[in-house]
């Protein structure tokens, strides 16, 4: 019988017989590996659903886990989640009948795990027995609680000028080396949240330890769960890492907790899906990204946000890598459309030693008007208008082509710019809560002195 099981014709007949006798689950039919191109495995003779798990038996008799990512005719396309060394032609493929699930529980707090939920921190095995679907569940949009309460992230520029609401989802748009990891670490330590879930997806391996030791710190790790899947992992494992981090956040939200989800980065998640899509011959659409990428992004992002009224929340920050500092990169453009705001980090500011390098002119929080009062909105608008007015005339001012007295508003911006810049500066070891941030903003712009904002109504 083993020889018959490996024959694709007999395997199909046995499978049909099993379906008639008791359904496809009543009889597990093994298939065999017929082709491998890149990281895509092609198997025949067995049946499994999209997202189902199969074990591929390598030359040493070890099981390599793979997930079904597509099919064509009698062939299944599998993507391995681990090391593929030792696989050979005609290797046995055994459907397990399982789907991807996440092990969740309070036991995860303070731990660092990989994309499959296994510990990386050397603190022993995890004993989380509760399970949560890796793909999450559907939430009726009408059942979600509205964003009405501000969230204190400990960053003065964000608290006052780009106020974040509990349950909001924002993008952190940045090129390489402009301080996004430091900013994420500051928010991890300073944000007013019950639980922090950090997903380090597709980054360099050394950055994981640096983030945990130097940026997150022991105090920040105590209430956090870190999911680390470096760039050398297979694309499916990287995707699972992002989905696992989101699943853990969903579990704590279901318990009524207020969760901060930080994912670095959404771009690496999209690139992993691009690798999978192209490997199974999905046609590329925009800059090599197949259509499935732009379908997967909202599926992941929509899982964050508020839960039912009176329940928990997930406030999410997703970093988006702007390749070559191009803010019109297709992933950056797609992310802006599905997120509730974006914070742009400027290389020019970073190179001038201005940290955090937040470009106030290019950044926006779409929920700010819902969570702040009128005086706060007027002061923030006045700040942005003066700062933008100075930037628009910076070249003229720098070369001495502008004469004081030519324009009252530009004169006002020139006089205010040192205070505005100082307001935007913040040391990584200093925290500003919402009250302090708002007090400092109102000190700069008392309500009785708002000629621009007051005139705008």
Short mmCIF file of N, CA, C and O in Angstrom, two decimals, residues 321-405:
data_model
loop_
_atom_site.label_atom_id
_atom_site.label_comp_id
_atom_site.label_asym_id
_atom_site.label_seq_id
_atom_site.Cartn_x
_atom_site.Cartn_y
_atom_site.Cartn_z
N UNK A 321 8.60 51.63 5.38
CA UNK A 321 9.90 52.04 4.88
C UNK A 321 9.74 52.67 3.50
O UNK A 321 9.30 52.01 2.56
N UNK A 322 10.07 53.93 3.42
CA UNK A 322 9.99 54.64 2.14
C UNK A 322 11.31 54.41 1.41
O UNK A 322 12.34 54.98 1.76
N UNK A 323 11.30 53.53 0.40
CA UNK A 323 12.51 53.20 -0.31
C UNK A 323 13.06 54.43 -1.02
O UNK A 323 12.36 55.07 -1.80
N UNK A 324 14.31 54.76 -0.72
CA UNK A 324 14.91 55.95 -1.30
C UNK A 324 14.22 57.22 -0.85
O UNK A 324 14.25 58.23 -1.56
N UNK A 325 13.57 57.16 0.36
CA UNK A 325 12.82 58.30 0.89
C UNK A 325 11.69 58.74 -0.05
O UNK A 325 11.26 59.89 -0.03
N UNK A 326 11.21 57.80 -0.85
CA UNK A 326 10.10 58.09 -1.77
C UNK A 326 8.78 57.85 -1.06
O UNK A 326 8.39 56.71 -0.81
N UNK A 327 8.08 58.93 -0.74
CA UNK A 327 6.82 58.81 -0.03
C UNK A 327 5.69 58.31 -0.94
O UNK A 327 4.59 58.05 -0.47
N UNK A 328 5.95 58.19 -2.25
CA UNK A 328 4.96 57.67 -3.18
C UNK A 328 5.24 56.23 -3.57
O UNK A 328 4.71 55.75 -4.58
N UNK A 329 6.07 55.56 -2.80
CA UNK A 329 6.29 54.13 -2.97
C UNK A 329 4.92 53.43 -2.90
O UNK A 329 4.04 53.85 -2.13
N UNK A 330 4.66 52.38 -3.70
CA UNK A 330 3.30 51.80 -3.72
C UNK A 330 2.81 51.31 -2.37
O UNK A 330 1.62 51.43 -2.06
N UNK A 331 3.71 50.76 -1.54
CA UNK A 331 3.29 50.29 -0.23
C UNK A 331 2.98 51.49 0.67
O UNK A 331 1.99 51.49 1.42
N UNK A 332 3.81 52.51 0.61
CA UNK A 332 3.55 53.72 1.40
C UNK A 332 2.23 54.37 0.97
O UNK A 332 1.44 54.81 1.81
N UNK A 333 1.99 54.40 -0.32
CA UNK A 333 0.76 55.01 -0.83
C UNK A 333 -0.46 54.20 -0.40
O UNK A 333 -1.49 54.76 0.01
N UNK A 334 -0.35 52.86 -0.46
CA UNK A 334 -1.47 52.02 -0.04
C UNK A 334 -1.71 52.13 1.46
O UNK A 334 -2.86 52.14 1.92
N UNK A 335 -0.63 52.21 2.24
CA UNK A 335 -0.77 52.30 3.69
C UNK A 335 -1.45 53.59 4.11
O UNK A 335 -2.28 53.60 5.03
N UNK A 336 -1.12 54.70 3.46
CA UNK A 336 -1.75 55.97 3.81
C UNK A 336 -3.26 55.90 3.63
O UNK A 336 -4.01 56.54 4.36
N UNK A 337 -3.70 55.12 2.64
CA UNK A 337 -5.13 55.06 2.33
C UNK A 337 -5.91 54.24 3.36
O UNK A 337 -7.12 54.45 3.52
N UNK A 338 -5.26 53.32 4.06
CA UNK A 338 -6.00 52.43 4.97
C UNK A 338 -5.73 52.73 6.43
O UNK A 338 -6.36 52.13 7.30
N UNK A 339 -4.82 53.65 6.73
CA UNK A 339 -4.50 53.99 8.11
C UNK A 339 -5.22 55.26 8.52
O UNK A 339 -5.72 56.03 7.69
N UNK A 340 -5.25 55.50 9.85
CA UNK A 340 -5.96 56.66 10.40
C UNK A 340 -5.04 57.86 10.61
O UNK A 340 -5.30 58.69 11.46
N UNK A 341 -3.98 57.91 9.84
CA UNK A 341 -3.04 59.01 9.97
C UNK A 341 -1.63 58.52 9.71
O UNK A 341 -1.37 57.31 9.65
N UNK A 342 -0.71 59.46 9.54
CA UNK A 342 0.67 59.08 9.28
C UNK A 342 1.62 60.11 9.88
O UNK A 342 1.34 61.31 9.89
N UNK A 343 2.71 59.59 10.41
CA UNK A 343 3.77 60.42 10.98
C UNK A 343 5.01 60.20 10.12
O UNK A 343 5.49 59.07 10.00
N UNK A 344 5.50 61.26 9.51
CA UNK A 344 6.62 61.17 8.59
C UNK A 344 7.89 61.62 9.29
O UNK A 344 7.93 62.69 9.92
N UNK A 345 8.93 60.80 9.21
CA UNK A 345 10.24 61.16 9.75
C UNK A 345 11.11 61.67 8.61
O UNK A 345 11.21 61.04 7.55
N UNK A 346 11.75 62.81 8.83
CA UNK A 346 12.51 63.49 7.78
C UNK A 346 14.00 63.22 7.91
O UNK A 346 14.58 63.38 9.00
N UNK A 347 14.63 62.82 6.80
CA UNK A 347 16.08 62.62 6.81
C UNK A 347 16.81 63.95 7.00
O UNK A 347 17.85 64.01 7.66
N UNK A 348 16.26 65.02 6.43
CA UNK A 348 16.89 66.34 6.59
C UNK A 348 16.96 66.73 8.06
O UNK A 348 17.99 67.22 8.53
N UNK A 349 15.88 66.51 8.80
CA UNK A 349 15.89 66.83 10.22
C UNK A 349 16.85 65.93 10.99
O UNK A 349 17.57 66.39 11.89
N UNK A 350 16.87 64.65 10.65
CA UNK A 350 17.76 63.71 11.34
C UNK A 350 19.22 64.09 11.11
O UNK A 350 20.05 64.03 12.03
N UNK A 351 19.55 64.46 9.88
CA UNK A 351 20.94 64.83 9.58
C UNK A 351 21.36 66.12 10.26
O UNK A 351 22.55 66.36 10.47
N UNK A 352 20.39 66.95 10.63
CA UNK A 352 20.71 68.19 11.34
C UNK A 352 20.74 67.99 12.86
O UNK A 352 20.93 68.94 13.61
N UNK A 353 20.54 66.74 13.31
CA UNK A 353 20.57 66.44 14.74
C UNK A 353 19.27 66.72 15.46
O UNK A 353 19.24 66.80 16.68
N UNK A 354 18.18 66.84 14.71
CA UNK A 354 16.87 67.13 15.29
C UNK A 354 16.13 65.81 15.53
O UNK A 354 15.73 65.13 14.58
N UNK A 355 15.97 65.43 16.79
CA UNK A 355 15.28 64.18 17.13
C UNK A 355 14.19 64.44 18.17
O UNK A 355 14.40 65.26 19.07
N UNK A 356 13.06 63.74 18.09
CA UNK A 356 12.66 62.88 16.98
C UNK A 356 12.44 63.68 15.71
O UNK A 356 11.93 64.80 15.77
N UNK A 357 12.84 63.10 14.57
CA UNK A 357 12.87 63.83 13.30
C UNK A 357 11.49 63.85 12.65
O UNK A 357 11.32 63.48 11.48
N UNK A 358 10.47 64.30 13.39
CA UNK A 358 9.10 64.31 12.88
C UNK A 358 8.88 65.52 11.99
O UNK A 358 9.10 66.66 12.40
N UNK A 359 8.47 65.26 10.76
CA UNK A 359 8.13 66.32 9.81
C UNK A 359 6.68 66.72 10.08
O UNK A 359 5.74 66.08 9.61
N UNK A 360 6.49 67.78 10.84
CA UNK A 360 5.15 68.21 11.25
C UNK A 360 4.29 68.59 10.05
O UNK A 360 3.08 68.34 10.02
N UNK A 361 4.90 69.18 9.03
CA UNK A 361 4.13 69.61 7.86
C UNK A 361 3.54 68.44 7.10
O UNK A 361 2.43 68.51 6.58
N UNK A 362 4.28 67.33 7.02
CA UNK A 362 3.85 66.18 6.21
C UNK A 362 3.04 65.17 7.01
O UNK A 362 2.54 64.20 6.44
N UNK A 363 2.90 65.38 8.31
CA UNK A 363 2.24 64.40 9.17
C UNK A 363 0.82 64.86 9.51
O UNK A 363 0.54 66.05 9.56
N UNK A 364 -0.05 63.88 9.79
CA UNK A 364 -1.43 64.21 10.13
C UNK A 364 -2.03 63.08 10.95
O UNK A 364 -1.70 61.91 10.76
N UNK A 365 -2.88 63.46 11.90
CA UNK A 365 -3.67 62.49 12.67
C UNK A 365 -5.13 62.73 12.33
O UNK A 365 -5.69 63.78 12.64
N UNK A 366 -5.78 61.76 11.70
CA UNK A 366 -7.14 61.94 11.23
C UNK A 366 -8.17 61.94 12.35
O UNK A 366 -9.32 62.31 12.14
N UNK A 367 -7.76 61.48 13.52
CA UNK A 367 -8.70 61.41 14.63
C UNK A 367 -8.53 62.58 15.61
O UNK A 367 -9.24 62.64 16.61
N UNK A 368 -7.62 63.50 15.32
CA UNK A 368 -7.30 64.54 16.29
C UNK A 368 -8.50 65.40 16.64
O UNK A 368 -8.72 65.73 17.82
N UNK A 369 -9.29 65.79 15.66
CA UNK A 369 -10.43 66.67 15.94
C UNK A 369 -11.50 65.99 16.79
O UNK A 369 -12.32 66.67 17.41
N UNK A 370 -11.50 64.65 16.82
CA UNK A 370 -12.50 63.92 17.60
C UNK A 370 -12.11 63.77 19.06
O UNK A 370 -12.96 63.47 19.90
N UNK A 371 -10.83 63.99 19.38
CA UNK A 371 -10.35 63.69 20.73
C UNK A 371 -9.76 64.89 21.43
O UNK A 371 -9.28 64.79 22.56
N UNK A 372 -9.80 66.07 20.79
CA UNK A 372 -9.24 67.28 21.40
C UNK A 372 -10.30 68.37 21.42
O UNK A 372 -11.27 68.35 20.65
N UNK A 373 -10.10 69.35 22.31
CA UNK A 373 -11.05 70.46 22.39
C UNK A 373 -10.62 71.60 21.47
O UNK A 373 -9.53 71.58 20.87
N UNK A 374 -11.45 72.61 21.36
CA UNK A 374 -11.21 73.70 20.42
C UNK A 374 -9.93 74.49 20.74
O UNK A 374 -9.15 74.77 19.82
N UNK A 375 -9.68 74.87 22.01
CA UNK A 375 -8.43 75.60 22.28
C UNK A 375 -7.19 74.81 21.87
O UNK A 375 -6.23 75.38 21.33
N UNK A 376 -7.19 73.50 22.11
CA UNK A 376 -6.05 72.67 21.71
C UNK A 376 -5.90 72.68 20.19
O UNK A 376 -4.78 72.83 19.66
N UNK A 377 -7.00 72.56 19.47
CA UNK A 377 -6.93 72.54 18.01
C UNK A 377 -6.42 73.87 17.46
O UNK A 377 -5.62 73.90 16.52
N UNK A 378 -6.86 74.97 18.05
CA UNK A 378 -6.42 76.29 17.57
C UNK A 378 -4.93 76.49 17.81
O UNK A 378 -4.22 77.01 16.94
N UNK A 379 -4.45 76.08 18.97
CA UNK A 379 -3.02 76.24 19.28
C UNK A 379 -2.18 75.36 18.36
O UNK A 379 -1.13 75.79 17.86
N UNK A 380 -2.62 74.13 18.10
CA UNK A 380 -1.87 73.24 17.21
C UNK A 380 -1.85 73.79 15.79
O UNK A 380 -0.83 73.73 15.09
N UNK A 381 -2.99 74.35 15.35
CA UNK A 381 -3.06 74.91 14.00
C UNK A 381 -2.13 76.12 13.87
O UNK A 381 -1.45 76.30 12.86
N UNK A 382 -2.10 76.95 14.91
CA UNK A 382 -1.21 78.12 14.89
C UNK A 382 0.25 77.69 14.82
O UNK A 382 1.06 78.26 14.06
N UNK A 383 0.61 76.67 15.59
CA UNK A 383 1.97 76.14 15.58
C UNK A 383 2.35 75.70 14.17
O UNK A 383 3.41 76.07 13.64
N UNK A 384 1.50 74.88 13.55
CA UNK A 384 1.81 74.32 12.23
C UNK A 384 1.89 75.41 11.17
O UNK A 384 2.75 75.37 10.28
N UNK A 385 1.01 76.42 11.26
CA UNK A 385 1.03 77.48 10.26
C UNK A 385 2.29 78.32 10.36
O UNK A 385 2.89 78.67 9.34
N UNK A 386 2.70 78.66 11.57
CA UNK A 386 3.93 79.43 11.73
C UNK A 386 5.15 78.63 11.29
O UNK A 386 6.05 79.14 10.62
N UNK A 387 5.18 77.37 11.69
CA UNK A 387 6.32 76.52 11.33
C UNK A 387 6.39 76.35 9.81
O UNK A 387 7.46 76.45 9.20
N UNK A 388 5.24 76.11 9.17
CA UNK A 388 5.21 75.95 7.72
C UNK A 388 5.58 77.24 7.01
O UNK A 388 6.28 77.22 5.98
N UNK A 389 5.12 78.38 7.52
CA UNK A 389 5.44 79.67 6.91
C UNK A 389 6.94 79.93 6.92
O UNK A 389 7.51 80.41 5.92
N UNK A 390 7.59 79.57 8.00
CA UNK A 390 9.05 79.74 8.06
C UNK A 390 9.73 78.81 7.06
O UNK A 390 10.66 79.23 6.35
N UNK A 391 9.30 77.56 6.98
CA UNK A 391 9.93 76.61 6.07
C UNK A 391 9.78 77.05 4.62
O UNK A 391 10.70 76.88 3.81
N UNK A 392 8.63 77.63 4.28
CA UNK A 392 8.41 78.07 2.91
C UNK A 392 9.34 79.21 2.51
O UNK A 392 9.68 79.38 1.33
N UNK A 393 9.75 80.01 3.48
CA UNK A 393 10.61 81.17 3.20
C UNK A 393 12.03 80.98 3.74
O UNK A 393 12.79 81.96 3.82
N UNK A 394 12.35 79.74 4.10
CA UNK A 394 13.65 79.49 4.75
C UNK A 394 14.82 79.89 3.86
O UNK A 394 15.79 80.48 4.32
N UNK A 395 14.76 79.58 2.58
CA UNK A 395 15.88 79.89 1.69
C UNK A 395 16.10 81.39 1.59
O UNK A 395 17.25 81.87 1.63
N UNK A 396 15.01 82.14 1.46
CA UNK A 396 15.15 83.60 1.39
C UNK A 396 15.75 84.15 2.68
O UNK A 396 16.61 85.04 2.66
N UNK A 397 15.29 83.62 3.80
CA UNK A 397 15.78 84.09 5.09
C UNK A 397 17.25 83.72 5.27
O UNK A 397 18.06 84.52 5.76
N UNK A 398 17.64 82.52 4.83
CA UNK A 398 19.01 82.04 5.04
C UNK A 398 20.03 82.87 4.26
O UNK A 398 21.14 83.11 4.75
N UNK A 399 19.69 83.29 3.05
CA UNK A 399 20.65 84.05 2.23
C UNK A 399 20.54 85.54 2.47
O UNK A 399 21.24 86.33 1.81
N UNK A 400 19.65 85.95 3.38
CA UNK A 400 19.51 87.37 3.70
C UNK A 400 18.70 88.14 2.70
O UNK A 400 18.76 89.39 2.68
N UNK A 401 17.92 87.45 1.85
CA UNK A 401 17.12 88.14 0.84
C UNK A 401 15.82 88.69 1.40
O UNK A 401 15.15 89.49 0.75
N UNK A 402 15.47 88.25 2.61
CA UNK A 402 14.25 88.76 3.22
C UNK A 402 14.58 89.86 4.22
O UNK A 402 15.47 89.72 5.06
N UNK A 403 13.84 90.96 4.13
CA UNK A 403 14.04 92.08 5.05
C UNK A 403 12.94 92.07 6.10
O UNK A 403 11.75 91.99 5.76
N UNK A 404 13.34 92.18 7.35
CA UNK A 404 12.35 92.24 8.43
C UNK A 404 11.43 93.44 8.23
O UNK A 404 11.87 94.53 7.86
N UNK A 405 10.16 93.21 8.48
CA UNK A 405 9.16 94.26 8.30
C UNK A 405 8.41 94.16 7.00
O UNK A 405 7.40 94.85 6.80
#
